[in-house]
Short mmCIF file of C-alpha atoms in Angstrom, two decimals:
data_model
loop_
_atom_site.label_atom_id
_atom_site.label_comp_id
_atom_site.label_asym_id
_atom_site.label_seq_id
_atom_site.Cartn_x
_atom_site.Cartn_y
_atom_site.Cartn_z
CA ASP Y 1 0.02 0.01 -0.03
CA GLY Y 2 1.17 3.57 -0.76
CA GLY Y 3 1.97 5.77 2.18
CA ILE Y 4 4.46 7.91 4.10
CA THR Y 5 6.67 6.34 6.78
CA GLN Y 6 8.46 8.11 9.58
CA SER Y 7 11.07 6.41 11.65
CA PRO Y 8 11.70 5.95 14.49
CA LYS Y 9 8.44 6.54 16.41
CA TYR Y 10 10.25 7.54 19.50
CA LEU Y 11 13.78 9.00 19.69
CA PHE Y 12 15.85 9.99 22.77
CA ARG Y 13 19.08 12.06 22.49
CA LYS Y 14 21.37 13.85 24.75
CA GLU Y 15 21.60 17.68 24.63
CA GLY Y 16 24.12 18.87 22.19
CA GLN Y 17 23.80 15.98 19.83
CA ASN Y 18 22.51 16.23 16.22
CA VAL Y 19 19.70 13.70 15.35
CA THR Y 20 18.22 12.86 11.92
CA LEU Y 21 14.57 11.94 11.53
CA SER Y 22 13.62 9.77 8.54
CA CYS Y 23 10.69 10.35 6.17
CA GLU Y 24 9.96 8.15 3.17
CA GLN Y 25 7.01 8.20 0.83
CA ASN Y 26 5.98 5.89 -2.03
CA LEU Y 27 3.04 8.00 -3.18
CA ASN Y 28 4.96 9.54 -6.06
CA HIS Y 29 4.28 12.95 -4.53
CA ASP Y 30 6.40 15.89 -5.60
CA ALA Y 31 6.19 17.95 -2.42
CA MET Y 32 7.24 16.96 1.07
CA TYR Y 33 7.00 18.95 4.31
CA TRP Y 34 8.20 18.84 7.88
CA TYR Y 35 5.96 20.20 10.75
CA ARG Y 36 6.68 20.53 14.39
CA GLN Y 37 3.91 20.05 16.99
CA ASP Y 38 3.93 21.30 20.52
CA PRO Y 39 0.99 21.08 22.92
CA GLY Y 40 -1.43 23.89 22.24
CA GLN Y 41 0.57 25.29 19.40
CA GLY Y 42 -0.80 23.62 16.36
CA LEU Y 43 1.52 22.50 13.54
CA ARG Y 44 4.35 24.85 12.54
CA LEU Y 45 6.14 24.52 9.22
CA ILE Y 46 9.88 23.83 9.49
CA TYR Y 47 10.93 23.12 5.92
CA TYR Y 48 9.38 22.07 2.65
CA SER Y 49 10.52 20.82 -0.70
CA GLN Y 50 8.62 20.91 -4.01
CA ILE Y 51 11.26 19.25 -6.17
CA VAL Y 52 14.32 17.10 -5.78
CA ASN Y 53 17.48 19.08 -4.71
CA ASP Y 54 15.55 22.09 -3.74
CA PHE Y 55 13.88 23.11 -0.46
CA GLN Y 56 12.71 26.24 1.33
CA LYS Y 57 12.59 27.43 4.95
CA GLY Y 58 9.26 27.51 6.66
CA ASP Y 59 8.30 29.53 9.69
CA ILE Y 60 10.65 27.94 12.28
CA ALA Y 61 13.73 26.72 10.31
CA GLU Y 62 16.27 27.82 12.72
CA GLY Y 63 18.33 24.91 14.24
CA TYR Y 64 17.08 22.46 11.60
CA SER Y 65 18.45 21.27 8.20
CA VAL Y 66 17.05 19.04 5.44
CA SER Y 67 18.03 17.40 2.22
CA ARG Y 68 16.05 16.17 -0.79
CA GLU Y 69 18.35 13.91 -2.77
CA LYS Y 70 15.54 11.55 -3.85
CA LYS Y 71 11.90 12.18 -4.59
CA GLU Y 72 10.87 9.58 -1.98
CA SER Y 73 13.03 10.84 0.92
CA PHE Y 74 13.12 14.04 2.95
CA PRO Y 75 15.17 13.62 6.16
CA LEU Y 76 15.17 16.25 8.87
CA THR Y 77 18.25 16.88 11.04
CA VAL Y 78 17.72 18.50 14.41
CA THR Y 79 21.00 20.23 15.20
CA SER Y 80 22.48 21.26 18.50
CA ALA Y 81 21.59 24.85 17.59
CA GLN Y 82 17.86 24.14 18.02
CA LYS Y 83 17.16 25.49 21.53
CA ASN Y 84 14.10 23.50 22.40
CA PRO Y 85 14.19 20.39 20.28
CA THR Y 86 11.82 18.15 22.36
CA ALA Y 87 8.58 18.01 20.31
CA PHE Y 88 6.43 15.79 18.04
CA TYR Y 89 7.66 15.96 14.38
CA LEU Y 90 5.37 15.28 11.51
CA CYS Y 91 6.35 14.71 7.88
CA ALA Y 92 3.75 15.15 5.10
CA SER Y 93 3.68 14.89 1.25
CA SER Y 94 1.39 16.05 -1.48
CA VAL Y 95 1.02 16.54 -5.22
CA LEU Y 96 1.58 19.96 -6.66
CA THR Y 97 -1.98 20.63 -7.95
CA GLY Y 98 -2.98 23.11 -5.25
CA ALA Y 99 -5.51 20.63 -3.87
CA PHE Y 100 -3.61 20.43 -0.59
CA GLY Y 101 -4.24 16.76 -0.15
CA TYR Y 102 -1.53 16.42 2.37
CA THR Y 103 -0.76 12.85 3.55
CA PHE Y 104 0.94 12.80 6.94
CA GLY Y 105 3.18 10.17 8.47
CA SER Y 106 2.50 8.94 12.01
CA GLY Y 107 5.14 11.26 13.57
CA THR Y 108 8.36 10.96 15.55
CA ARG Y 109 8.44 12.04 19.17
CA LEU Y 110 11.91 13.41 19.90
CA THR Y 111 12.97 13.80 23.55
CA VAL Y 112 16.21 15.54 24.33
CA VAL Y 113 17.62 15.04 27.85
CA GLY B 1 3.34 33.59 9.44
CA GLN B 2 -0.44 33.64 8.96
CA GLN B 3 -2.54 33.44 12.05
CA LEU B 4 -5.68 31.32 12.30
CA ASN B 5 -7.96 31.66 15.33
CA GLN B 6 -9.49 28.33 16.08
CA SER B 7 -12.14 27.98 18.87
CA PRO B 8 -12.84 26.51 21.24
CA GLN B 9 -9.48 25.29 22.43
CA SER B 10 -11.07 22.29 24.06
CA MET B 11 -14.50 20.67 24.43
CA PHE B 12 -15.84 18.02 26.82
CA ILE B 13 -19.18 16.56 25.70
CA GLN B 14 -21.42 13.55 26.31
CA GLU B 15 -21.80 10.90 23.75
CA GLY B 16 -24.59 11.65 21.45
CA GLU B 17 -24.22 15.50 21.59
CA ASP B 18 -23.52 17.64 18.54
CA VAL B 19 -20.29 19.54 18.35
CA SER B 20 -19.46 22.93 16.61
CA MET B 21 -16.01 24.48 16.15
CA ASN B 22 -14.82 27.32 14.03
CA CYS B 23 -11.77 28.97 12.50
CA THR B 24 -11.28 32.64 11.41
CA SER B 25 -8.52 34.51 9.67
CA SER B 26 -7.76 38.09 9.02
CA SER B 27 -6.85 37.26 5.39
CA ILE B 28 -8.80 35.79 2.47
CA PHE B 29 -8.01 32.21 1.52
CA ASN B 30 -9.30 30.14 -1.35
CA THR B 31 -8.93 26.73 0.39
CA TRP B 32 -10.07 25.71 3.83
CA LEU B 33 -9.51 22.24 5.23
CA TRP B 34 -10.36 20.29 8.36
CA TYR B 35 -8.07 17.54 9.75
CA LYS B 36 -8.47 15.19 12.72
CA GLN B 37 -5.43 13.92 14.69
CA ASP B 38 -5.77 10.77 16.88
CA PRO B 39 -3.42 10.64 19.89
CA GLY B 40 0.12 9.98 18.80
CA GLU B 41 -0.68 9.84 15.13
CA GLY B 42 -0.53 12.20 12.15
CA PRO B 43 -3.52 14.26 11.06
CA VAL B 44 -5.96 12.86 8.59
CA LEU B 45 -7.90 15.03 6.17
CA LEU B 46 -11.72 15.09 6.93
CA ILE B 47 -13.09 17.69 4.62
CA ALA B 48 -11.69 20.15 2.01
CA LEU B 49 -13.53 23.32 0.93
CA TYR B 50 -12.65 25.17 -2.28
CA LYS B 51 -15.52 27.53 -2.83
CA ALA B 52 -16.90 30.40 -0.73
CA GLY B 53 -20.16 29.47 0.71
CA GLU B 54 -19.67 25.82 0.13
CA LEU B 55 -21.27 23.38 2.52
CA THR B 56 -19.84 19.84 2.50
CA SER B 57 -20.76 16.78 4.44
CA ASN B 58 -18.76 13.65 5.22
CA GLY B 59 -20.91 11.23 7.24
CA ARG B 60 -21.72 12.94 10.55
CA LEU B 61 -19.35 15.83 9.70
CA THR B 62 -20.37 19.01 7.99
CA ALA B 63 -18.17 21.90 7.17
CA GLN B 64 -18.76 25.25 5.55
CA PHE B 65 -16.46 27.66 3.76
CA GLY B 66 -17.49 31.20 4.84
CA ILE B 67 -18.86 33.61 2.29
CA THR B 68 -16.21 36.18 3.20
CA ARG B 69 -13.49 33.53 2.63
CA LYS B 70 -12.14 34.37 6.11
CA ASP B 71 -13.73 31.62 8.12
CA SER B 72 -14.98 28.08 8.30
CA PHE B 73 -16.88 25.93 10.76
CA LEU B 74 -16.99 22.18 11.43
CA ASN B 75 -20.00 20.42 12.88
CA ILE B 76 -20.04 16.86 14.24
CA SER B 77 -23.42 15.32 14.86
CA ALA B 78 -24.33 12.65 17.32
CA SER B 79 -20.77 12.34 18.70
CA ILE B 80 -19.33 8.91 19.57
CA PRO B 81 -16.29 7.96 21.65
CA SER B 82 -14.06 7.55 18.58
CA ASP B 83 -14.52 11.21 17.74
CA VAL B 84 -11.98 12.05 20.46
CA GLY B 85 -8.90 13.78 19.13
CA ILE B 86 -7.57 17.14 17.99
CA TYR B 87 -9.38 18.86 15.16
CA PHE B 88 -7.35 21.34 13.07
CA CYS B 89 -8.47 23.81 10.54
CA ALA B 90 -5.93 24.73 7.85
CA VAL B 91 -5.72 27.13 4.97
CA GLY B 92 -3.74 26.76 1.79
CA SER B 93 -1.54 29.30 0.06
CA ASN B 94 1.42 28.81 -2.30
CA TYR B 95 1.34 25.05 -1.91
CA LYS B 96 1.72 25.23 1.90
CA LEU B 97 -0.75 24.77 4.66
CA THR B 98 -1.03 26.89 7.76
CA PHE B 99 -2.81 25.21 10.65
CA GLY B 100 -4.83 26.53 13.53
CA LYS B 101 -3.84 25.56 17.05
CA GLY B 102 -6.51 22.85 17.22
CA THR B 103 -9.60 21.94 19.20
CA LEU B 104 -9.16 19.13 21.61
CA LEU B 105 -12.36 17.02 21.76
CA THR B 106 -13.16 14.71 24.55
CA VAL B 107 -16.33 12.49 24.44
CA ASN B 108 -17.63 10.93 27.62
CA PRO B 109 -19.40 7.68 26.99
#
Protein backbone atom coordinates (compact mmCIF):
# COMPACT_ATOMS: atom_id res chain seq x y z
CA ASP A 1 0.00 0.00 0.00
CA GLY A 2 1.15 3.55 -0.71
CA GLY A 3 1.95 5.74 2.22
CA ILE A 4 4.43 7.87 4.11
CA THR A 5 6.67 6.35 6.76
CA GLN A 6 8.45 8.12 9.57
CA SER A 7 11.03 6.44 11.70
CA PRO A 8 11.71 5.95 14.48
CA LYS A 9 8.46 6.52 16.38
CA TYR A 10 10.30 7.52 19.55
CA LEU A 11 13.79 9.00 19.76
CA PHE A 12 15.87 10.02 22.73
CA ARG A 13 19.03 12.08 22.46
CA LYS A 14 21.38 13.88 24.75
CA GLU A 15 21.53 17.64 24.65
CA GLY A 16 24.12 18.89 22.18
CA GLN A 17 23.83 15.96 19.78
CA ASN A 18 22.50 16.22 16.26
CA VAL A 19 19.76 13.76 15.32
CA THR A 20 18.20 12.86 11.98
CA LEU A 21 14.55 11.93 11.52
CA SER A 22 13.61 9.80 8.55
CA CYS A 23 10.69 10.36 6.20
CA GLU A 24 9.98 8.16 3.17
CA GLN A 25 6.98 8.18 0.84
CA ASN A 26 5.95 5.87 -2.01
CA LEU A 27 3.03 7.97 -3.19
CA ASN A 28 5.00 9.56 -6.04
CA HIS A 29 4.28 12.96 -4.49
CA ASP A 30 6.40 15.89 -5.61
CA ALA A 31 6.21 17.95 -2.43
CA MET A 32 7.27 17.04 1.09
CA TYR A 33 7.01 18.96 4.32
CA TRP A 34 8.20 18.89 7.93
CA TYR A 35 6.03 20.23 10.75
CA ARG A 36 6.69 20.55 14.44
CA GLN A 37 3.88 20.07 16.96
CA ASP A 38 3.95 21.32 20.53
CA PRO A 39 0.98 21.09 22.93
CA GLY A 40 -1.49 23.88 22.24
CA GLN A 41 0.62 25.29 19.38
CA GLY A 42 -0.81 23.58 16.37
CA LEU A 43 1.49 22.52 13.54
CA ARG A 44 4.32 24.83 12.55
CA LEU A 45 6.15 24.47 9.25
CA ILE A 46 9.90 23.84 9.49
CA TYR A 47 10.97 23.15 5.88
CA TYR A 48 9.36 22.11 2.65
CA SER A 49 10.50 20.84 -0.72
CA GLN A 50 8.63 20.91 -4.03
CA ILE A 51 11.28 19.24 -6.15
CA VAL A 52 14.38 17.11 -5.75
CA ASN A 53 17.51 19.04 -4.72
CA ASP A 54 15.50 22.10 -3.73
CA PHE A 55 13.90 23.12 -0.45
CA GLN A 56 12.70 26.25 1.34
CA LYS A 57 12.59 27.40 4.93
CA GLY A 58 9.27 27.46 6.71
CA ASP A 59 8.29 29.53 9.70
CA ILE A 60 10.63 27.95 12.25
CA ALA A 61 13.68 26.68 10.30
CA GLU A 62 16.36 27.85 12.74
CA GLY A 63 18.29 24.92 14.21
CA TYR A 64 17.08 22.46 11.58
CA SER A 65 18.43 21.23 8.25
CA VAL A 66 17.03 19.05 5.46
CA SER A 67 18.05 17.40 2.22
CA ARG A 68 16.07 16.17 -0.77
CA GLU A 69 18.36 13.92 -2.79
CA LYS A 70 15.56 11.58 -3.84
CA LYS A 71 11.90 12.21 -4.56
CA GLU A 72 10.90 9.61 -2.00
CA SER A 73 12.99 10.85 0.91
CA PHE A 74 13.11 14.05 2.96
CA PRO A 75 15.18 13.59 6.16
CA LEU A 76 15.20 16.25 8.85
CA THR A 77 18.25 16.90 11.05
CA VAL A 78 17.68 18.55 14.39
CA THR A 79 20.96 20.24 15.20
CA SER A 80 22.45 21.24 18.52
CA ALA A 81 21.58 24.84 17.60
CA GLN A 82 17.86 24.13 18.09
CA LYS A 83 17.24 25.50 21.56
CA ASN A 84 14.13 23.51 22.40
CA PRO A 85 14.14 20.35 20.25
CA THR A 86 11.80 18.18 22.33
CA ALA A 87 8.60 17.92 20.29
CA PHE A 88 6.46 15.77 18.04
CA TYR A 89 7.65 15.97 14.41
CA LEU A 90 5.35 15.28 11.49
CA CYS A 91 6.30 14.71 7.87
CA ALA A 92 3.80 15.14 5.04
CA SER A 93 3.70 14.88 1.28
CA SER A 94 1.41 16.09 -1.49
CA VAL A 95 1.02 16.50 -5.22
CA LEU A 96 1.55 19.98 -6.63
CA THR A 97 -1.94 20.61 -7.93
CA GLY A 98 -2.98 23.10 -5.30
CA ALA A 99 -5.54 20.65 -3.91
CA PHE A 100 -3.60 20.43 -0.64
CA GLY A 101 -4.27 16.74 -0.18
CA TYR A 102 -1.49 16.36 2.36
CA THR A 103 -0.76 12.84 3.55
CA PHE A 104 0.90 12.77 6.96
CA GLY A 105 3.18 10.21 8.50
CA SER A 106 2.52 8.92 11.99
CA GLY A 107 5.14 11.18 13.53
CA THR A 108 8.34 10.95 15.55
CA ARG A 109 8.43 12.01 19.16
CA LEU A 110 11.85 13.41 19.95
CA THR A 111 12.94 13.83 23.54
CA VAL A 112 16.22 15.55 24.34
CA VAL A 113 17.58 15.02 27.82
CA GLY B 1 3.26 33.60 9.45
CA GLN B 2 -0.45 33.66 8.93
CA GLN B 3 -2.51 33.39 12.11
CA LEU B 4 -5.63 31.29 12.30
CA ASN B 5 -7.90 31.69 15.29
CA GLN B 6 -9.50 28.37 16.11
CA SER B 7 -12.08 27.97 18.86
CA PRO B 8 -12.82 26.53 21.25
CA GLN B 9 -9.44 25.28 22.44
CA SER B 10 -11.07 22.26 24.06
CA MET B 11 -14.49 20.68 24.47
CA PHE B 12 -15.84 18.07 26.85
CA ILE B 13 -19.13 16.57 25.70
CA GLN B 14 -21.37 13.60 26.31
CA GLU B 15 -21.75 10.88 23.74
CA GLY B 16 -24.61 11.71 21.40
CA GLU B 17 -24.23 15.47 21.60
CA ASP B 18 -23.53 17.66 18.58
CA VAL B 19 -20.29 19.62 18.35
CA SER B 20 -19.41 22.85 16.60
CA MET B 21 -16.01 24.46 16.17
CA ASN B 22 -14.81 27.31 14.00
CA CYS B 23 -11.80 28.99 12.55
CA THR B 24 -11.24 32.60 11.47
CA SER B 25 -8.54 34.49 9.66
CA SER B 26 -7.76 38.14 9.01
CA SER B 27 -6.85 37.28 5.41
CA ILE B 28 -8.80 35.78 2.55
CA PHE B 29 -8.05 32.22 1.51
CA ASN B 30 -9.33 30.10 -1.36
CA THR B 31 -8.92 26.76 0.39
CA TRP B 32 -10.05 25.70 3.84
CA LEU B 33 -9.48 22.23 5.21
CA TRP B 34 -10.31 20.31 8.36
CA TYR B 35 -8.09 17.57 9.77
CA LYS B 36 -8.42 15.19 12.69
CA GLN B 37 -5.48 13.89 14.71
CA ASP B 38 -5.78 10.80 16.87
CA PRO B 39 -3.43 10.67 19.87
CA GLY B 40 0.14 9.93 18.82
CA GLU B 41 -0.67 9.86 15.12
CA GLY B 42 -0.52 12.18 12.15
CA PRO B 43 -3.52 14.29 11.08
CA VAL B 44 -5.98 12.88 8.58
CA LEU B 45 -7.95 15.03 6.16
CA LEU B 46 -11.67 15.11 6.94
CA ILE B 47 -13.10 17.72 4.60
CA ALA B 48 -11.68 20.11 1.99
CA LEU B 49 -13.50 23.28 0.93
CA TYR B 50 -12.62 25.17 -2.23
CA LYS B 51 -15.52 27.55 -2.86
CA ALA B 52 -16.86 30.40 -0.75
CA GLY B 53 -20.23 29.48 0.73
CA GLU B 54 -19.66 25.78 0.07
CA LEU B 55 -21.26 23.37 2.53
CA THR B 56 -19.83 19.87 2.48
CA SER B 57 -20.73 16.76 4.45
CA ASN B 58 -18.79 13.61 5.20
CA GLY B 59 -20.96 11.24 7.22
CA ARG B 60 -21.70 12.92 10.55
CA LEU B 61 -19.35 15.78 9.70
CA THR B 62 -20.42 19.01 8.03
CA ALA B 63 -18.15 21.91 7.18
CA GLN B 64 -18.76 25.27 5.57
CA PHE B 65 -16.48 27.72 3.80
CA GLY B 66 -17.51 31.20 4.90
CA ILE B 67 -18.84 33.57 2.29
CA THR B 68 -16.21 36.15 3.21
CA ARG B 69 -13.48 33.50 2.67
CA LYS B 70 -12.12 34.39 6.10
CA ASP B 71 -13.75 31.67 8.16
CA SER B 72 -14.99 28.13 8.31
CA PHE B 73 -16.84 25.91 10.76
CA LEU B 74 -17.00 22.18 11.39
CA ASN B 75 -19.98 20.43 12.94
CA ILE B 76 -20.07 16.86 14.24
CA SER B 77 -23.47 15.38 14.85
CA ALA B 78 -24.34 12.64 17.34
CA SER B 79 -20.80 12.30 18.70
CA ILE B 80 -19.34 8.91 19.53
CA PRO B 81 -16.30 7.96 21.65
CA SER B 82 -14.04 7.53 18.62
CA ASP B 83 -14.53 11.20 17.74
CA VAL B 84 -11.98 12.07 20.45
CA GLY B 85 -8.88 13.78 19.17
CA ILE B 86 -7.59 17.13 18.01
CA TYR B 87 -9.34 18.86 15.15
CA PHE B 88 -7.35 21.33 13.08
CA CYS B 89 -8.45 23.85 10.55
CA ALA B 90 -5.95 24.74 7.84
CA VAL B 91 -5.70 27.19 4.98
CA GLY B 92 -3.76 26.77 1.79
CA SER B 93 -1.56 29.30 0.06
CA ASN B 94 1.44 28.86 -2.26
CA TYR B 95 1.30 25.07 -1.91
CA LYS B 96 1.71 25.31 1.85
CA LEU B 97 -0.75 24.73 4.63
CA THR B 98 -1.04 26.88 7.73
CA PHE B 99 -2.77 25.23 10.66
CA GLY B 100 -4.85 26.53 13.52
CA LYS B 101 -3.87 25.56 17.07
CA GLY B 102 -6.53 22.88 17.21
CA THR B 103 -9.63 21.96 19.21
CA LEU B 104 -9.19 19.08 21.63
CA LEU B 105 -12.39 17.06 21.76
CA THR B 106 -13.18 14.68 24.61
CA VAL B 107 -16.31 12.53 24.43
CA ASN B 108 -17.63 10.96 27.60
CA PRO B 109 -19.42 7.65 27.01
